[in-house]
Amino acid sequence: MTTIYKASAAPPAPRRTRHAIFRLSIVFLVLGLLAYSWYGTETSLGRLVDSGPRMAAFLDRMFPPDLTWNSVEPRPFAPPLRLAGQAVIITLQISILGTALGMVAALGLGFLASENLTPHWVHHPIKVFLALLRSIPVILLALLFVMAVGFGALPGVLALAIHSIGMLGKLFGEECEGVETGVWEAMDSAGANWFQKVRYAIWPQVAAQIYSLTLFRLEMNLRDSAVLGLVGVAGLGLWIENYRRAFDYPSVATLVIVTMLVVLVVDQVSFHIRRRLR
Amino acid sequence: MIRIEYLEVRYGRKPPALSIERIEIGRGERVAVIGPSGAGKSTLLRTLKGYVRLSQGKAEVMGVNLATAPRRQRRRIHRRIALIYQQFHLARRLSVLQNVLCGRLGLTSRWRSLLGVFTKEDRRVAWSAICEVGLQDQVHQRADTLSGGEQQRVAVARALAQQPEIVLADEPVSSLDPAWAEDVLELIAEVQAHHHVTLLMSLHQPHLARRFAERIIGLRDGRVVFDGPPAGLTEDRLEEIYRGDEIRRLNGATRPRSGKSRSA
């Protein structure tokens, strides 16, 4: 039934901003917060300018990056390029395994966390649980796992997996909440159980997006895993930290460049795959 | 097959959505439910499917009283009742065959089906259902590439794959244009006769009900105001069912309706 609305003589007046004072106070609040943080962190232009020479000296010490293969003088560690291959591989392995473990667990939890697929006494606690997992920064998780299981790759895998569960579980759940549910009922009407309904009514609708989100998580996990070396997880980060402690700044520079290259390559590959998935 | 006595369904404190003294439907009957929007057609079908809780009275489907039977018994008849929807509700990214196989989910091995594995029997039943609705050539096509009429045919095949004893069709042709609507109804009627299933379909247009049903139940405000063969559905009786605002539809005027979608 279509109703025909007659145009009134004049267009309605724009909505009056009744809350001008409210808006203004928000602006002041934000400005105040900025100022508070500025002074709290002792950020000052003077100090930034003063540390200019120090930064220059630091960069100078890093330059040129150490690209030697055979070094003649004795040094605590082998030349960075010799280690780089191994380090890149272990970093990639940590992030791939961490992401995969996280994805598998997040799949199950994601479906359970979806408001349209489970009763509230299921999805509520699971949402809280996922939020808890997310609330611990990766580096803290890695620190805890290093203490729990020792140095090496394993604490990195576990840290990334736990964090990925929290992030992916939430995203998967939200993805499922956006699907068309008629087909869910149709499957139910055919006598399908919960798992079958998820498999045939939900999964086809969300699979592409889930793969895409997982790849995106892989990119982020790769960057994170490079940092985890600081707390003793094997990989690129660990070697950067080792060279730094030995004051071998040119080698640090080399590995930073290697890290950037690896991340860029993985980003590009993932980007192209994800574009295909859409 | 279906037996309703003093059934009442209420949502909240509003007047009952359904208040039926008595309906009895035997095996193999082909019944159309007609009535204006909001008369309770959908509610009646969904009640029989077990999706709506009875407030009062008795609804016996295949010998199981929906009001009192334990969950397991209701579950058992649940899969023998197929539902066909106005909006088809197909898995749009799956192929015709996969969609029809979904009709087997309640009958096949639960865990193997999760891996996408169906038995020979499942595939045989699905294929014969696809042949019956005439979609052999589109069997591997994705469901969302089909026209509306073809999609409803897939839904009919899915219902058949369920090997149901009762088929409930909730406005199966309301989102199709008139030519496709008759085509799909013809198919449903054919399939119903061939498998001798009990068919209960809600229809928005009385002229379609007259043509495709052997018995018509007219609902108004949740009450049965007509129950009999099409021949008995005179203009007067129609007037009584529709009264006033919906008179225009009596002449067969069709108009696409926006879908009522309710999730279980």
Short mmCIF file of C-alpha atoms in Angstrom, two decimals, chain A:
data_model
loop_
_atom_site.label_atom_id
_atom_site.label_comp_id
_atom_site.label_asym_id
_atom_site.label_seq_id
_atom_site.Cartn_x
_atom_site.Cartn_y
_atom_site.Cartn_z
CA MET A 1 0.00 0.00 0.00
CA THR A 2 1.67 3.22 -1.04
CA THR A 3 0.90 6.40 0.71
CA ILE A 4 1.46 9.57 -1.22
CA TYR A 5 2.95 12.30 0.85
CA LYS A 6 2.20 15.84 -0.21
CA ALA A 7 5.15 18.15 -0.15
CA SER A 8 4.52 20.71 2.53
CA ALA A 9 5.02 24.35 1.74
CA ALA A 10 8.50 24.60 3.17
CA PRO A 11 11.14 21.97 3.81
CA PRO A 12 11.52 21.19 7.47
CA ALA A 13 13.99 23.34 9.34
CA PRO A 14 17.28 21.66 10.07
CA ARG A 15 17.30 19.99 13.42
CA ARG A 16 18.33 22.45 16.08
CA THR A 17 21.44 21.50 17.96
CA ARG A 18 19.89 21.52 21.33
CA HIS A 19 23.00 20.14 22.86
CA ALA A 20 25.44 22.83 21.86
CA ILE A 21 26.79 23.06 25.37
CA PHE A 22 27.18 19.32 25.50
CA ARG A 23 29.16 19.30 22.27
CA LEU A 24 31.34 22.12 23.37
CA SER A 25 32.15 20.42 26.63
CA ILE A 26 33.19 17.31 24.72
CA VAL A 27 35.61 19.37 22.64
CA PHE A 28 37.10 20.81 25.82
CA LEU A 29 37.27 17.40 27.40
CA VAL A 30 39.24 15.99 24.48
CA LEU A 31 41.55 19.01 24.43
CA GLY A 32 42.10 18.67 28.15
CA LEU A 33 42.89 15.00 27.81
CA LEU A 34 45.45 15.76 25.12
CA ALA A 35 47.13 18.43 27.23
CA TYR A 36 47.15 16.17 30.26
CA SER A 37 48.84 13.41 28.27
CA TRP A 38 51.31 15.85 26.72
CA TYR A 39 52.53 17.06 30.09
CA GLY A 40 52.29 13.69 31.74
CA THR A 41 54.66 12.16 29.26
CA GLU A 42 57.00 15.15 29.41
CA THR A 43 56.70 15.57 25.70
CA SER A 44 58.04 18.94 24.70
CA LEU A 45 59.22 20.40 21.46
CA GLY A 46 62.42 21.44 23.19
CA ARG A 47 63.23 17.91 24.14
CA LEU A 48 62.39 16.62 20.69
CA VAL A 49 64.74 19.17 19.13
CA ASP A 50 67.43 18.44 21.72
CA SER A 51 67.38 14.74 21.01
CA GLY A 52 67.84 15.39 17.30
CA PRO A 53 71.63 14.95 17.45
CA ARG A 54 71.26 11.82 19.53
CA MET A 55 68.92 10.33 16.98
CA ALA A 56 71.29 11.24 14.23
CA ALA A 57 74.17 9.60 16.08
CA PHE A 58 72.10 6.50 16.64
CA LEU A 59 71.14 6.21 13.02
CA ASP A 60 74.75 6.81 12.11
CA ARG A 61 75.84 3.88 14.23
CA MET A 62 73.30 1.63 12.49
CA PHE A 63 74.51 2.70 9.09
CA PRO A 64 75.54 0.99 6.94
CA PRO A 65 73.68 -2.21 7.67
CA ASP A 66 75.95 -5.17 8.15
CA LEU A 67 75.78 -7.20 4.96
CA THR A 68 78.95 -9.20 5.45
CA TRP A 69 78.93 -12.94 4.98
CA ASN A 70 82.42 -13.86 6.28
CA SER A 71 83.67 -11.70 9.08
CA VAL A 72 87.36 -11.78 9.95
CA GLU A 73 87.34 -10.12 13.34
CA PRO A 74 85.93 -12.12 16.26
CA ARG A 75 82.33 -11.21 17.21
CA PRO A 76 79.78 -12.61 19.62
CA PHE A 77 77.31 -13.68 16.93
CA ALA A 78 77.57 -14.74 13.32
CA PRO A 79 76.91 -12.09 10.66
CA PRO A 80 73.18 -11.23 10.51
CA LEU A 81 72.61 -12.34 6.94
CA ARG A 82 73.75 -15.85 7.82
CA LEU A 83 71.16 -16.06 10.57
CA ALA A 84 68.43 -14.22 8.73
CA GLY A 85 67.15 -17.21 6.73
CA GLN A 86 66.70 -19.42 9.77
CA ALA A 87 65.20 -16.55 11.77
CA VAL A 88 62.70 -15.66 9.05
CA ILE A 89 61.63 -19.27 8.75
CA ILE A 90 61.06 -19.79 12.46
CA THR A 91 59.19 -16.47 12.68
CA LEU A 92 56.94 -17.49 9.82
CA GLN A 93 56.40 -20.92 11.36
CA ILE A 94 55.44 -19.41 14.70
CA SER A 95 52.92 -17.06 13.14
CA ILE A 96 51.43 -19.67 10.82
CA LEU A 97 51.02 -22.25 13.54
CA GLY A 98 49.75 -19.71 16.08
CA THR A 99 47.18 -18.38 13.60
CA ALA A 100 46.06 -21.87 12.59
CA LEU A 101 45.57 -23.04 16.16
CA GLY A 102 43.79 -19.81 16.97
CA MET A 103 41.52 -20.15 13.96
CA VAL A 104 40.46 -23.70 14.75
CA ALA A 105 39.52 -22.83 18.31
CA ALA A 106 37.96 -19.54 17.22
CA LEU A 107 35.74 -21.35 14.73
CA GLY A 108 34.07 -23.40 17.42
CA LEU A 109 33.85 -20.54 19.86
CA GLY A 110 32.77 -18.10 17.17
CA PHE A 111 29.70 -20.12 16.26
CA LEU A 112 28.88 -20.49 19.93
CA ALA A 113 29.33 -16.76 20.48
CA SER A 114 26.88 -15.89 17.73
CA GLU A 115 23.68 -14.43 19.16
CA ASN A 116 21.45 -15.94 16.50
CA LEU A 117 22.81 -19.47 16.77
CA THR A 118 22.87 -20.15 20.49
CA PRO A 119 20.76 -19.26 23.52
CA HIS A 120 21.99 -16.33 25.57
CA TRP A 121 23.33 -18.50 28.37
CA VAL A 122 25.76 -19.93 25.84
CA HIS A 123 26.85 -16.91 23.84
CA HIS A 124 27.08 -14.54 26.79
CA PRO A 125 29.74 -16.37 28.78
CA ILE A 126 31.62 -17.18 25.61
CA LYS A 127 31.69 -13.55 24.58
CA VAL A 128 33.06 -12.63 27.98
CA PHE A 129 35.66 -15.38 27.72
CA LEU A 130 36.77 -14.15 24.30
CA ALA A 131 37.01 -10.60 25.61
CA LEU A 132 39.21 -11.85 28.44
CA LEU A 133 41.52 -13.56 25.98
CA ARG A 134 41.73 -10.37 23.95
CA SER A 135 42.43 -8.22 26.96
CA ILE A 136 45.92 -9.61 27.46
CA PRO A 137 48.43 -8.02 25.09
CA VAL A 138 50.35 -10.55 23.01
CA ILE A 139 53.70 -9.57 24.45
CA LEU A 140 52.45 -10.11 27.99
CA LEU A 141 51.07 -13.49 27.02
CA ALA A 142 54.43 -14.40 25.50
CA LEU A 143 56.20 -13.28 28.65
CA LEU A 144 53.95 -15.51 30.74
CA PHE A 145 54.42 -18.47 28.42
CA VAL A 146 58.20 -18.01 28.37
CA MET A 147 58.07 -18.27 32.14
CA ALA A 148 55.78 -21.27 31.93
CA VAL A 149 57.33 -23.34 29.13
CA GLY A 150 60.78 -21.81 28.65
CA PHE A 151 62.47 -20.08 25.73
CA GLY A 152 62.06 -21.08 22.12
CA ALA A 153 59.28 -21.03 19.57
CA LEU A 154 56.57 -22.68 21.65
CA PRO A 155 55.72 -19.73 23.93
CA GLY A 156 55.35 -17.59 20.80
CA VAL A 157 52.97 -20.07 19.19
CA LEU A 158 50.89 -20.28 22.34
CA ALA A 159 50.76 -16.53 22.84
CA LEU A 160 49.68 -15.87 19.27
CA ALA A 161 47.16 -18.71 19.37
CA ILE A 162 45.51 -17.43 22.55
CA HIS A 163 45.32 -13.89 21.29
CA SER A 164 44.04 -15.02 17.89
CA ILE A 165 41.27 -17.02 19.53
CA GLY A 166 40.05 -13.88 21.25
CA MET A 167 40.21 -11.71 18.17
CA LEU A 168 39.03 -14.20 15.56
CA GLY A 169 36.35 -15.70 17.81
CA LYS A 170 34.77 -12.29 18.18
CA LEU A 171 35.01 -11.49 14.47
CA PHE A 172 33.70 -14.92 13.39
CA GLY A 173 30.81 -14.58 15.79
CA GLU A 174 29.89 -11.18 14.42
CA GLU A 175 30.13 -12.55 10.91
CA CYS A 176 27.63 -15.28 11.80
CA GLU A 177 25.31 -12.75 13.36
CA GLY A 178 25.01 -11.06 9.99
CA VAL A 179 23.78 -14.05 8.03
CA GLU A 180 20.32 -14.69 6.66
CA THR A 181 18.61 -17.09 9.10
CA GLY A 182 15.76 -18.35 6.97
CA VAL A 183 17.93 -21.12 5.62
CA TRP A 184 18.82 -22.04 9.22
CA GLU A 185 15.16 -22.73 9.88
CA ALA A 186 14.82 -24.58 6.59
CA MET A 187 17.63 -26.93 7.65
CA ASP A 188 16.04 -27.33 11.03
CA SER A 189 12.80 -28.20 9.36
CA ALA A 190 14.62 -30.96 7.45
CA GLY A 191 15.63 -32.42 10.79
CA ALA A 192 19.24 -31.21 10.86
CA ASN A 193 20.99 -31.00 14.22
CA TRP A 194 22.92 -27.95 15.43
CA PHE A 195 26.20 -28.98 13.82
CA GLN A 196 24.54 -29.78 10.52
CA LYS A 197 22.75 -26.45 10.58
CA VAL A 198 26.01 -24.63 11.17
CA ARG A 199 27.69 -26.63 8.43
CA TYR A 200 25.03 -26.18 5.77
CA ALA A 201 23.15 -23.02 6.65
CA ILE A 202 25.90 -20.81 8.10
CA TRP A 203 29.25 -22.02 6.85
CA PRO A 204 28.57 -21.46 3.11
CA GLN A 205 27.61 -17.88 3.89
CA VAL A 206 30.60 -17.02 6.04
CA ALA A 207 33.43 -19.25 4.78
CA ALA A 208 35.03 -16.73 2.43
CA GLN A 209 34.97 -14.00 5.04
CA ILE A 210 36.38 -16.34 7.67
CA TYR A 211 39.31 -17.27 5.46
CA SER A 212 39.87 -13.62 4.76
CA LEU A 213 39.81 -12.63 8.42
CA THR A 214 42.21 -15.45 9.23
CA LEU A 215 44.69 -14.29 6.60
CA PHE A 216 44.45 -10.78 7.94
CA ARG A 217 45.14 -12.14 11.41
CA LEU A 218 48.17 -13.97 9.98
CA GLU A 219 49.59 -10.67 8.75
CA MET A 220 49.21 -9.13 12.19
CA ASN A 221 50.57 -12.20 13.93
CA LEU A 222 53.65 -12.09 11.76
CA ARG A 223 54.36 -8.52 12.86
CA ASP A 224 53.67 -9.44 16.46
CA SER A 225 55.88 -12.50 16.37
CA ALA A 226 58.78 -10.36 15.23
CA VAL A 227 58.38 -8.34 18.42
CA LEU A 228 58.05 -11.35 20.70
CA GLY A 229 61.81 -11.89 20.47
CA LEU A 230 62.17 -9.14 23.05
CA VAL A 231 60.84 -11.50 25.71
CA GLY A 232 62.78 -14.50 24.51
CA VAL A 233 60.67 -16.08 21.77
CA ALA A 234 62.76 -17.49 18.94
CA GLY A 235 62.87 -15.77 15.58
CA LEU A 236 63.82 -12.44 14.06
CA GLY A 237 63.02 -10.45 17.18
CA LEU A 238 65.29 -12.55 19.33
CA TRP A 239 68.25 -11.91 17.06
CA ILE A 240 67.53 -8.21 16.89
CA GLU A 241 67.54 -8.22 20.67
CA ASN A 242 70.78 -10.24 20.79
CA TYR A 243 72.61 -7.85 18.47
CA ARG A 244 71.26 -4.88 20.35
CA ARG A 245 72.63 -6.21 23.60
CA ALA A 246 76.01 -6.72 21.92
CA PHE A 247 75.86 -3.09 20.67
CA ASP A 248 76.07 -4.45 17.13
CA TYR A 249 73.82 -1.80 15.58
CA PRO A 250 74.62 -2.41 11.90
CA SER A 251 73.40 -5.97 12.35
CA VAL A 252 70.24 -4.70 14.04
CA ALA A 253 69.67 -2.52 10.99
CA THR A 254 70.06 -5.51 8.68
CA LEU A 255 67.52 -7.57 10.54
CA VAL A 256 65.06 -4.68 10.81
CA ILE A 257 65.22 -4.37 7.02
CA VAL A 258 64.77 -8.14 6.63
CA THR A 259 61.73 -8.01 8.94
CA MET A 260 60.22 -5.18 6.91
CA LEU A 261 60.74 -7.11 3.69
CA VAL A 262 59.14 -10.28 5.03
CA VAL A 263 56.15 -8.40 6.41
CA LEU A 264 55.71 -6.52 3.14
CA VAL A 265 55.83 -9.70 1.08
CA VAL A 266 53.35 -11.52 3.31
CA ASP A 267 51.06 -8.47 3.31
CA GLN A 268 51.04 -8.40 -0.47
CA VAL A 269 50.43 -12.11 -0.87
CA SER A 270 47.66 -12.06 1.71
CA PHE A 271 46.13 -8.96 0.16
CA HIS A 272 45.88 -10.60 -3.23
CA ILE A 273 44.43 -13.82 -1.84
CA ARG A 274 41.90 -11.89 0.21
CA ARG A 275 40.83 -9.87 -2.79
CA ARG A 276 40.20 -13.12 -4.64
CA LEU A 277 38.13 -14.45 -1.75
CA ARG A 278 35.61 -11.68 -1.90
#
